[in-house]
XYZ file of N, CA, C and O in Angstrom:
696
model
N 0.808 -1.209 0.000
C 0.000 0.000 0.000
C 0.846 1.265 0.000
O 0.314 2.350 -0.094
N 2.132 1.115 0.204
C 3.067 2.243 0.281
C 2.656 3.253 1.352
O 2.781 4.450 1.181
N 2.138 2.751 2.447
C 1.877 3.585 3.611
C 1.721 2.691 4.827
O 1.316 1.532 4.719
N 2.066 3.251 5.963
C 1.977 2.538 7.228
C 0.971 3.263 8.103
O 0.946 4.494 8.138
N 0.149 2.501 8.782
C -0.793 3.078 9.737
C -0.302 2.701 11.128
O -0.250 1.514 11.472
N 0.085 3.706 11.911
C 0.532 3.469 13.285
C -0.652 3.662 14.221
O -1.301 4.705 14.228
N -0.945 2.616 14.994
C -2.013 2.649 15.994
C -1.366 2.416 17.355
O -0.191 2.067 17.441
N -2.130 2.593 18.421
C -1.525 2.500 19.755
C -1.242 1.071 20.201
O -0.149 0.767 20.628
N -2.234 0.210 20.129
C -2.095 -1.076 20.795
C -2.108 -2.285 19.891
O -2.505 -2.224 18.726
N -1.678 -3.389 20.479
C -1.639 -4.657 19.751
C -3.038 -5.092 19.310
O -3.191 -5.654 18.223
N -4.034 -4.848 20.150
C -5.409 -5.226 19.796
C -5.871 -4.427 18.575
O -6.558 -4.961 17.701
N -5.473 -3.143 18.503
C -5.816 -2.331 17.331
C -5.226 -2.939 16.067
O -5.878 -2.973 15.022
N -3.995 -3.437 16.156
C -3.348 -4.072 14.995
C -4.055 -5.367 14.643
O -4.381 -5.607 13.474
N -4.309 -6.192 15.639
C -4.955 -7.488 15.387
C -6.325 -7.285 14.744
O -6.658 -7.916 13.735
N -7.107 -6.372 15.310
C -8.443 -6.110 14.769
C -8.348 -5.506 13.365
O -9.138 -5.850 12.488
N -7.375 -4.625 13.143
C -7.187 -4.039 11.808
C -6.875 -5.122 10.797
O -7.460 -5.170 9.708
N -5.946 -6.020 11.145
C -5.576 -7.101 10.234
C -6.779 -8.011 9.964
O -6.985 -8.426 8.822
N -7.568 -8.302 10.997
C -8.753 -9.136 10.808
C -9.773 -8.458 9.887
O -10.500 -9.133 9.172
N -9.785 -7.126 9.888
C -10.720 -6.382 9.034
C -10.151 -6.145 7.644
O -10.781 -5.509 6.817
N -8.922 -6.632 7.389
C -8.339 -6.511 6.055
C -7.345 -5.389 5.879
O -6.874 -5.152 4.765
N -7.015 -4.677 6.947
C -6.037 -3.596 6.874
C -4.701 -4.170 7.343
O -4.419 -4.251 8.527
N -3.888 -4.589 6.368
C -2.657 -5.316 6.666
C -1.447 -4.425 6.924
O -0.404 -4.919 7.320
N -1.566 -3.116 6.708
C -0.418 -2.222 6.848
C -0.440 -1.455 8.167
O 0.141 -0.387 8.287
N -1.105 -2.001 9.183
C -1.153 -1.375 10.506
C -0.072 -1.961 11.394
O 0.198 -3.163 11.359
N 0.556 -1.091 12.166
C 1.549 -1.498 13.158
C 1.217 -0.801 14.470
O 0.600 0.260 14.477
N 1.644 -1.408 15.590
C 1.378 -0.815 16.907
C 2.629 -0.154 17.451
O 3.737 -0.643 17.260
N 2.413 0.943 18.141
C 3.532 1.633 18.792
C 3.649 1.204 20.246
O 4.431 1.784 20.991
N 2.873 0.206 20.652
C 2.865 -0.273 22.044
C 2.512 0.861 22.994
O 3.351 1.369 23.739
N 1.293 1.252 22.937
C 0.845 2.392 23.730
C 1.194 3.665 22.984
O 1.034 3.753 21.786
N 1.717 4.614 23.706
C 2.074 5.890 23.091
C 3.586 6.011 22.948
O 4.126 7.108 22.871
N 4.273 4.874 22.899
C 5.734 4.857 22.952
C 6.406 4.808 21.585
O 7.442 4.162 21.428
N 5.855 5.465 20.589
C 6.491 5.521 19.286
C 7.821 6.259 19.423
O 7.889 7.311 20.059
N 8.868 5.696 18.852
C 10.195 6.298 18.981
C 10.745 6.697 17.613
O 10.225 6.286 16.575
N 11.817 7.456 17.639
C 12.491 7.839 16.403
C 13.005 6.594 15.688
O 12.948 6.511 14.458
N 13.484 5.609 16.439
C 13.968 4.371 15.818
C 12.837 3.647 15.087
O 13.041 3.115 13.995
N 11.639 3.647 15.668
C 10.478 3.059 14.976
C 10.251 3.769 13.648
O 10.008 3.137 12.619
N 10.337 5.105 13.685
C 10.100 5.889 12.471
C 11.157 5.621 11.412
O 10.849 5.539 10.222
N 12.403 5.448 11.834
C 13.473 5.119 10.883
C 13.204 3.755 10.233
O 13.415 3.588 9.030
N 12.712 2.817 11.019
C 12.382 1.492 10.484
C 11.225 1.596 9.491
O 11.273 1.012 8.405
N 10.195 2.346 9.845
C 9.051 2.532 8.949
C 9.507 3.159 7.638
O 9.093 2.743 6.553
N 10.394 4.148 7.734
C 10.835 4.864 6.537
C 11.589 3.947 5.568
O 11.628 4.211 4.372
N 12.177 2.871 6.058
C 12.839 1.921 5.156
C 11.826 1.273 4.216
O 12.173 0.818 3.132
N 10.559 1.228 4.618
C 9.526 0.567 3.825
C 8.619 1.540 3.075
O 8.089 1.212 2.027
N 8.392 2.719 3.666
C 7.518 3.712 3.042
C 7.819 5.095 3.618
O 8.281 5.198 4.748
N 7.534 6.115 2.832
C 7.676 7.487 3.320
C 6.342 8.047 3.789
O 6.260 9.210 4.174
N 5.302 7.226 3.757
C 3.946 7.669 4.083
C 3.473 7.021 5.376
O 3.330 5.801 5.453
N 3.240 7.858 6.374
C 2.821 7.379 7.687
C 1.521 8.044 8.081
O 1.420 9.275 8.104
N 0.513 7.231 8.392
C -0.741 7.732 8.933
C -0.818 7.334 10.398
O -0.551 6.181 10.751
N -1.171 8.288 11.243
C -1.290 8.045 12.673
C -2.757 7.930 13.045
O -3.577 8.740 12.610
N -3.083 6.917 13.839
C -4.448 6.745 14.324
C -4.377 6.296 15.777
O -4.623 5.136 16.106
N -3.982 7.239 16.635
C -3.897 6.950 18.054
C -5.259 7.194 18.694
O -6.146 7.811 18.099
N -5.406 6.733 19.922
C -6.682 6.841 20.621
C -7.132 8.289 20.747
O -6.313 9.207 20.863
N -8.444 8.471 20.753
C -9.046 9.798 20.877
C -9.174 10.164 22.357
O -10.258 10.290 22.904
N -8.021 10.305 23.021
C -7.981 10.742 24.409
C -6.762 11.651 24.573
O -6.015 11.872 23.625
N -6.558 12.166 25.774
C -5.457 13.110 26.013
C -4.113 12.469 25.698
O -3.262 13.080 25.032
N -3.894 11.238 26.160
C -2.614 10.564 25.909
C -2.394 10.358 24.412
O -1.282 10.552 23.906
N -3.449 9.995 23.696
C -3.343 9.792 22.254
C -3.039 11.089 21.514
O -2.234 11.111 20.583
N -3.664 12.183 21.938
C -3.399 13.482 21.306
C -1.971 13.942 21.563
O -1.299 14.464 20.667
N -1.494 13.737 22.787
C -0.120 14.113 23.127
C 0.874 13.280 22.326
O 1.847 13.807 21.775
N 0.617 11.990 22.245
C 1.499 11.101 21.478
C 1.486 11.460 20.000
O 2.520 11.397 19.330
N 0.326 11.851 19.494
C 0.225 12.249 18.084
C 1.090 13.457 17.812
O 1.859 13.478 16.845
N 0.998 14.484 18.680
C 1.804 15.698 18.468
C 3.297 15.378 18.476
O 4.050 15.876 17.646
N 3.726 14.553 19.416
C 5.140 14.166 19.502
C 5.552 13.368 18.268
O 6.591 13.634 17.661
N 4.729 12.425 17.855
C 5.038 11.589 16.694
C 5.102 12.419 15.417
O 5.949 12.172 14.553
N 4.225 13.404 15.294
C 4.217 14.264 14.115
C 5.549 14.994 13.998
O 6.167 15.011 12.928
N 5.999 15.605 15.083
C 7.269 16.333 15.058
C 8.413 15.420 14.629
O 9.211 15.761 13.764
N 8.497 14.269 15.252
C 9.582 13.333 14.938
C 9.487 12.831 13.507
O 10.490 12.727 12.814
N 8.267 12.479 13.075
C 8.087 11.932 11.727
C 8.436 12.966 10.660
O 9.065 12.633 9.649
N 8.042 14.219 10.875
C 8.390 15.267 9.920
C 9.903 15.462 9.870
O 10.478 15.648 8.795
N 10.561 15.397 11.032
C 12.024 15.515 11.069
C 12.705 14.364 10.346
O 13.809 14.518 9.830
N 12.045 13.214 10.287
C 12.586 12.055 9.578
C 12.238 12.084 8.091
O 12.598 11.181 7.345
N 11.505 13.112 7.667
C 11.169 13.260 6.254
C 9.983 12.430 5.795
O 9.812 12.200 4.598
N 9.157 11.999 6.730
C 7.972 11.220 6.371
C 6.817 12.144 5.998
O 6.709 13.258 6.513
N 5.963 11.667 5.105
C 4.705 12.344 4.798
C 3.691 11.848 5.826
O 3.379 10.657 5.854
N 3.195 12.745 6.648
C 2.378 12.339 7.785
C 0.926 12.705 7.546
O 0.612 13.812 7.098
N 0.051 11.758 7.874
C -1.384 11.985 7.823
C -2.016 11.563 9.137
O -1.403 10.851 9.933
N -3.232 12.005 9.352
C -3.984 11.649 10.553
C -5.282 10.987 10.123
O -5.999 11.501 9.259
N -5.566 9.856 10.739
C -6.854 9.183 10.537
C -7.664 9.422 11.800
O -7.213 9.100 12.897
N -8.829 10.003 11.630
C -9.722 10.180 12.776
C -10.888 9.212 12.619
O -11.392 9.009 11.518
N -11.261 8.621 13.724
C -12.403 7.709 13.731
C -13.657 8.573 13.582
O -13.886 9.494 14.375
N -14.464 8.298 12.576
C -15.610 9.159 12.269
C -16.755 9.042 13.270
O -17.563 9.951 13.377
N -16.838 7.953 13.993
C -17.898 7.786 14.991
C -17.413 8.344 16.324
O -16.448 7.831 16.888
N -18.069 9.378 16.834
C -17.566 10.056 18.032
C -17.560 9.203 19.296
O -16.810 9.480 20.214
N -18.355 8.154 19.359
C -18.390 7.323 20.557
C -17.367 6.193 20.532
O -17.299 5.399 21.468
N -16.549 6.127 19.476
C -15.508 5.107 19.374
C -14.154 5.777 19.502
O -13.927 6.816 18.902
N -13.229 5.156 20.282
C -11.976 5.862 20.523
C -10.777 5.319 19.766
O -9.751 5.976 19.701
N -10.887 4.122 19.181
C -9.711 3.578 18.500
C -10.124 2.584 17.407
O -11.294 2.240 17.281
N -9.150 2.134 16.596
C -9.470 1.198 15.503
C -10.138 -0.093 15.974
O -11.047 -0.595 15.294
N -9.734 -0.615 17.122
C -10.351 -1.853 17.621
C -11.848 -1.640 17.857
O -12.665 -2.488 17.483
N -12.201 -0.507 18.474
C -13.621 -0.196 18.691
C -14.366 -0.083 17.362
O -15.489 -0.563 17.227
N -13.715 0.556 16.374
C -14.360 0.725 15.075
C -14.604 -0.631 14.415
O -15.687 -0.888 13.888
N -13.614 -1.509 14.464
C -13.758 -2.831 13.837
C -14.836 -3.636 14.552
O -15.638 -4.321 13.900
N -14.886 -3.553 15.875
C -15.937 -4.266 16.619
C -17.316 -3.798 16.168
O -18.241 -4.595 16.052
N -17.452 -2.488 15.934
C -18.753 -1.921 15.568
C -19.087 -2.107 14.093
O -20.235 -2.369 13.738
N -18.085 -1.975 13.199
C -18.371 -1.919 11.766
C -17.611 -2.934 10.917
O -17.760 -2.938 9.701
N -16.763 -3.738 11.520
C -16.067 -4.786 10.789
C -15.177 -4.275 9.677
O -14.376 -3.369 9.864
N -15.347 -4.831 8.494
C -14.449 -4.540 7.375
C -14.601 -3.123 6.824
O -13.834 -2.712 5.958
N -15.552 -2.339 7.323
C -15.650 -0.933 6.906
C -14.404 -0.159 7.341
O -14.165 0.936 6.865
N -13.612 -0.765 8.220
C -12.345 -0.148 8.640
C -11.400 0.023 7.450
O -10.605 0.949 7.415
N -11.542 -0.848 6.434
C -10.705 -0.714 5.234
C -10.909 0.657 4.592
O -9.943 1.316 4.216
N -12.141 1.100 4.465
C -12.423 2.414 3.871
C -12.084 3.539 4.835
O -11.500 4.552 4.446
N -12.464 3.368 6.089
C -12.213 4.406 7.100
C -10.715 4.703 7.212
O -10.309 5.850 7.323
N -9.903 3.650 7.144
C -8.454 3.822 7.321
C -7.800 4.536 6.140
O -6.664 4.979 6.242
N -8.510 4.653 5.032
C -7.961 5.353 3.860
C -8.285 6.843 3.876
O -7.834 7.585 3.014
N -9.064 7.275 4.857
C -9.499 8.668 4.921
C -8.586 9.508 5.806
O -9.041 10.194 6.708
N -7.304 9.463 5.523
C -6.394 10.282 6.318
C -6.313 11.686 5.728
O -6.517 11.886 4.540
N -6.038 12.622 6.599
C -5.833 14.012 6.192
C -4.352 14.323 6.368
O -3.757 13.967 7.389
N -3.746 14.997 5.392
C -2.364 15.429 5.588
C -2.273 16.246 6.878
O -3.203 16.989 7.222
N -1.172 16.116 7.577
C -1.038 16.656 8.927
C -1.345 18.145 9.015
O -2.048 18.589 9.921
N -0.815 18.949 8.099
C -1.060 20.384 8.187
C -2.535 20.684 7.959
O -3.134 21.490 8.674
N -3.137 20.022 6.996
C -4.567 20.217 6.746
C -5.387 19.832 7.981
O -6.330 20.535 8.361
N -5.024 18.727 8.617
C -5.730 18.272 9.814
C -5.678 19.339 10.907
O -6.697 19.744 11.458
N -4.464 19.812 11.231
C -4.325 20.805 12.296
C -4.884 22.163 11.886
O -5.367 22.925 12.712
N -4.812 22.472 10.617
C -5.381 23.714 10.101
C -6.886 23.723 10.370
O -7.423 24.669 10.952
N -7.567 22.666 9.944
C -9.016 22.571 10.141
C -9.380 22.548 11.616
O -10.346 23.188 12.042
N -8.601 21.815 12.405
C -8.860 21.711 13.851
C -8.724 23.069 14.518
O -9.587 23.470 15.304
N -7.666 23.793 14.218
C -7.457 25.090 14.869
C -8.525 26.098 14.464
O -8.973 26.892 15.287
N -8.949 26.056 13.207
C -10.005 26.973 12.760
C -11.359 26.622 13.386
O -12.215 27.490 13.545
N -11.545 25.358 13.739
C -12.759 24.940 14.449
C -12.700 25.352 15.925
O -13.693 25.751 16.515
N -11.513 25.220 16.520
C -11.365 25.422 17.963
C -11.239 26.880 18.390
O -11.531 27.215 19.537
N -10.750 27.748 17.495
C -10.479 29.132 17.865
C -11.163 30.091 16.887
O -11.394 29.748 15.738
N -11.420 31.302 17.351
C -12.070 32.327 16.545
C -11.028 33.040 15.688
O -10.230 33.830 16.200
N -11.040 32.783 14.392
C -10.034 33.343 13.490
C -10.254 34.825 13.190
O -9.445 35.433 12.502
N -11.320 35.402 13.723
C -11.563 36.834 13.503
C -11.112 37.676 14.692
O -10.966 38.888 14.563
N -10.899 37.052 15.839
C -10.496 37.766 17.052
C -8.980 37.724 17.200
O -8.346 36.724 16.845
N -8.397 38.792 17.734
C -6.935 38.809 17.915
C -6.411 37.617 18.731
O -5.411 37.003 18.345
N -7.084 37.261 19.822
C -6.633 36.120 20.623
C -6.716 34.825 19.825
O -5.805 33.993 19.863
N -7.793 34.664 19.067
C -7.943 33.468 18.235
C -6.855 33.379 17.189
O -6.298 32.309 16.941
N -6.528 34.509 16.555
C -5.455 34.544 15.558
C -4.129 34.140 16.193
O -3.347 33.389 15.604
N -3.895 34.628 17.397
C -2.666 34.280 18.123
C -2.628 32.779 18.417
O -1.615 32.113 18.199
N -3.743 32.225 18.914
C -3.797 30.802 19.249
C -3.605 29.932 18.006
O -2.874 28.937 18.047
N -4.251 30.304 16.916
C -4.122 29.541 15.668
C -2.691 29.598 15.159
O -2.104 28.578 14.806
N -2.113 30.791 15.143
C -0.740 30.918 14.636
C 0.250 30.207 15.554
O 1.220 29.614 15.079
N 0.019 30.227 16.877
C 0.908 29.511 17.804
C 0.883 28.001 17.557
O 1.881 27.323 17.738
N -0.249 27.498 17.132
C -0.363 26.071 16.831
C 0.222 25.736 15.464
O 0.949 24.756 15.312
N -0.073 26.572 14.463
C 0.273 26.218 13.091
C 1.671 26.643 12.644
O 2.292 25.949 11.838
N 2.170 27.768 13.124
C 3.472 28.235 12.633
C 4.620 27.259 12.915
O 5.438 27.020 12.026
N 4.704 26.645 14.111
C 5.773 25.655 14.303
C 5.640 24.464 13.353
O 6.633 23.925 12.862
N 4.412 24.071 13.077
C 4.171 22.963 12.151
C 4.584 23.351 10.738
O 5.263 22.591 10.041
N 4.200 24.541 10.324
C 4.575 25.023 8.992
C 6.092 25.134 8.884
O 6.681 24.755 7.872
N 6.727 25.613 9.933
C 8.187 25.758 9.928
C 8.882 24.404 9.763
O 9.951 24.314 9.153
N 8.269 23.347 10.281
C 8.900 22.026 10.223
C 8.772 21.350 8.859
O 9.375 20.303 8.626
N 7.998 21.922 7.946
C 7.840 21.344 6.603
C 9.120 21.597 5.818
O 9.540 22.739 5.649
N 9.730 20.534 5.333
C 11.012 20.687 4.646
C 10.865 21.206 3.214
O 11.739 21.902 2.727
N 9.778 20.913 2.545
C 9.582 21.347 1.164
C 9.162 22.816 1.140
O 8.130 23.198 1.695
N 9.951 23.645 0.471
C 9.709 25.092 0.459
C 8.382 25.468 -0.196
O 7.708 26.402 0.231
N 7.997 24.753 -1.238
C 6.744 25.056 -1.937
C 5.550 24.747 -1.036
O 4.623 25.553 -0.909
N 5.583 23.590 -0.401
C 4.501 23.223 0.512
C 4.445 24.201 1.692
O 3.365 24.636 2.106
N 5.603 24.555 2.220
C 5.663 25.500 3.334
C 5.068 26.855 2.914
O 4.277 27.447 3.636
N 5.433 27.341 1.722
C 4.909 28.613 1.220
C 3.392 28.541 1.032
O 2.675 29.513 1.321
N 2.900 27.408 0.539
C 1.457 27.238 0.352
C 0.713 27.421 1.671
O -0.272 28.170 1.750
N 1.165 26.719 2.713
C 0.458 26.766 3.982
C 0.595 28.123 4.661
O -0.341 28.593 5.318
N 1.735 28.778 4.487
C 1.909 30.112 5.047
C 0.946 31.094 4.366
O 0.296 31.914 5.023
N 0.825 30.991 3.057
C -0.105 31.830 2.306
C -1.543 31.547 2.722
O -2.354 32.471 2.885
N -1.864 30.284 2.892
C -3.213 29.891 3.313
C -3.524 30.461 4.701
O -4.618 30.983 4.937
N -2.565 30.371 5.610
C -2.763 30.904 6.961
C -2.949 32.418 6.906
O -3.837 32.963 7.573
N -2.149 33.087 6.107
C -2.263 34.533 5.936
C -3.659 34.913 5.447
O -4.292 35.833 5.971
N -4.140 34.193 4.477
C -5.456 34.458 3.906
C -6.564 34.220 4.928
O -7.469 35.043 5.077
N -6.504 33.100 5.621
C -7.557 32.750 6.582
C -7.595 33.685 7.783
O -8.659 33.997 8.303
N -6.418 34.096 8.254
C -6.370 34.973 9.423
C -6.473 36.445 9.057
O -6.663 37.285 9.925
N -6.306 36.727 7.747
C -6.271 38.111 7.267
C -5.159 38.887 7.973
O -5.370 39.981 8.492
N -3.983 38.239 7.958
C -2.770 38.822 8.522
C -1.721 38.803 7.425
O -1.574 37.799 6.715
N -0.994 39.892 7.286
C 0.031 39.999 6.260
C 1.011 38.833 6.355
O 1.487 38.491 7.439
N 1.321 38.244 5.205
C 2.212 37.082 5.156
C 3.603 37.407 5.705
O 4.238 36.562 6.334
N 4.078 38.622 5.495
C 5.405 39.024 6.002
C 5.428 38.978 7.541
O 6.437 38.596 8.133
N 4.331 39.356 8.159
C 4.263 39.305 9.625
C 4.279 37.859 10.098
O 4.980 37.518 11.062
N 3.555 36.995 9.407
C 3.566 35.569 9.770
C 4.953 34.960 9.557
O 5.413 34.165 10.360
N 5.601 35.357 8.470
C 6.960 34.853 8.200
C 7.906 35.287 9.311
O 8.706 34.485 9.806
N 7.805 36.532 9.725
C 8.631 37.039 10.803
C 8.353 36.284 12.097
O 9.288 35.907 12.823
N 7.098 36.048 12.396
C 6.718 35.299 13.601
C 7.220 33.860 13.527
O 7.711 33.309 14.506
N 7.126 33.260 12.339
C 7.601 31.885 12.152
C 9.110 31.787 12.369
O 9.597 30.855 12.991
N 9.842 32.767 11.885
C 11.307 32.753 12.016
C 11.747 32.894 13.465
O 12.807 32.430 13.829
N 10.914 33.537 14.286
C 11.297 33.728 15.693
C 10.992 32.498 16.545
O 11.312 32.487 17.726
N 10.368 31.486 15.958
C 10.028 30.268 16.700
C 11.271 29.434 16.895
O 12.054 29.226 16.038
């Protein structure tokens, strides 16, 4: 499939494989390491993260994203579409082989956080603009491809209605 899906637990992997998703691996809880990422990169440059929808899973996702981007991986996020389910094992128990389709609905990392921040904060208020830029500028800065980085910086400028030069200056000070 030329992509790896990292999930938290062994049960998530077992259930994923039983549902037909053979490219899932477990990080054994939230303990994904740089060495794991180097091993994954030997097989594919495309990594989708699907950690549990809880505080520990969100924290592990943020840490994994930073490390994976530093390793040059293309990172995506898979979110479980049913709000009452927290992980792939729960999804497979509820919907079985529909996990095959659900697992293909990853969002590129910047797009995921872009949409999340615009949902969580008011992009028209000064405080909201600050919160959104504090979340997105470090992520944009970590993008190694200059064209992709320029795209997201321009998009952020447009959405926040803040001059791109000011965002660039703020990004450089991070």
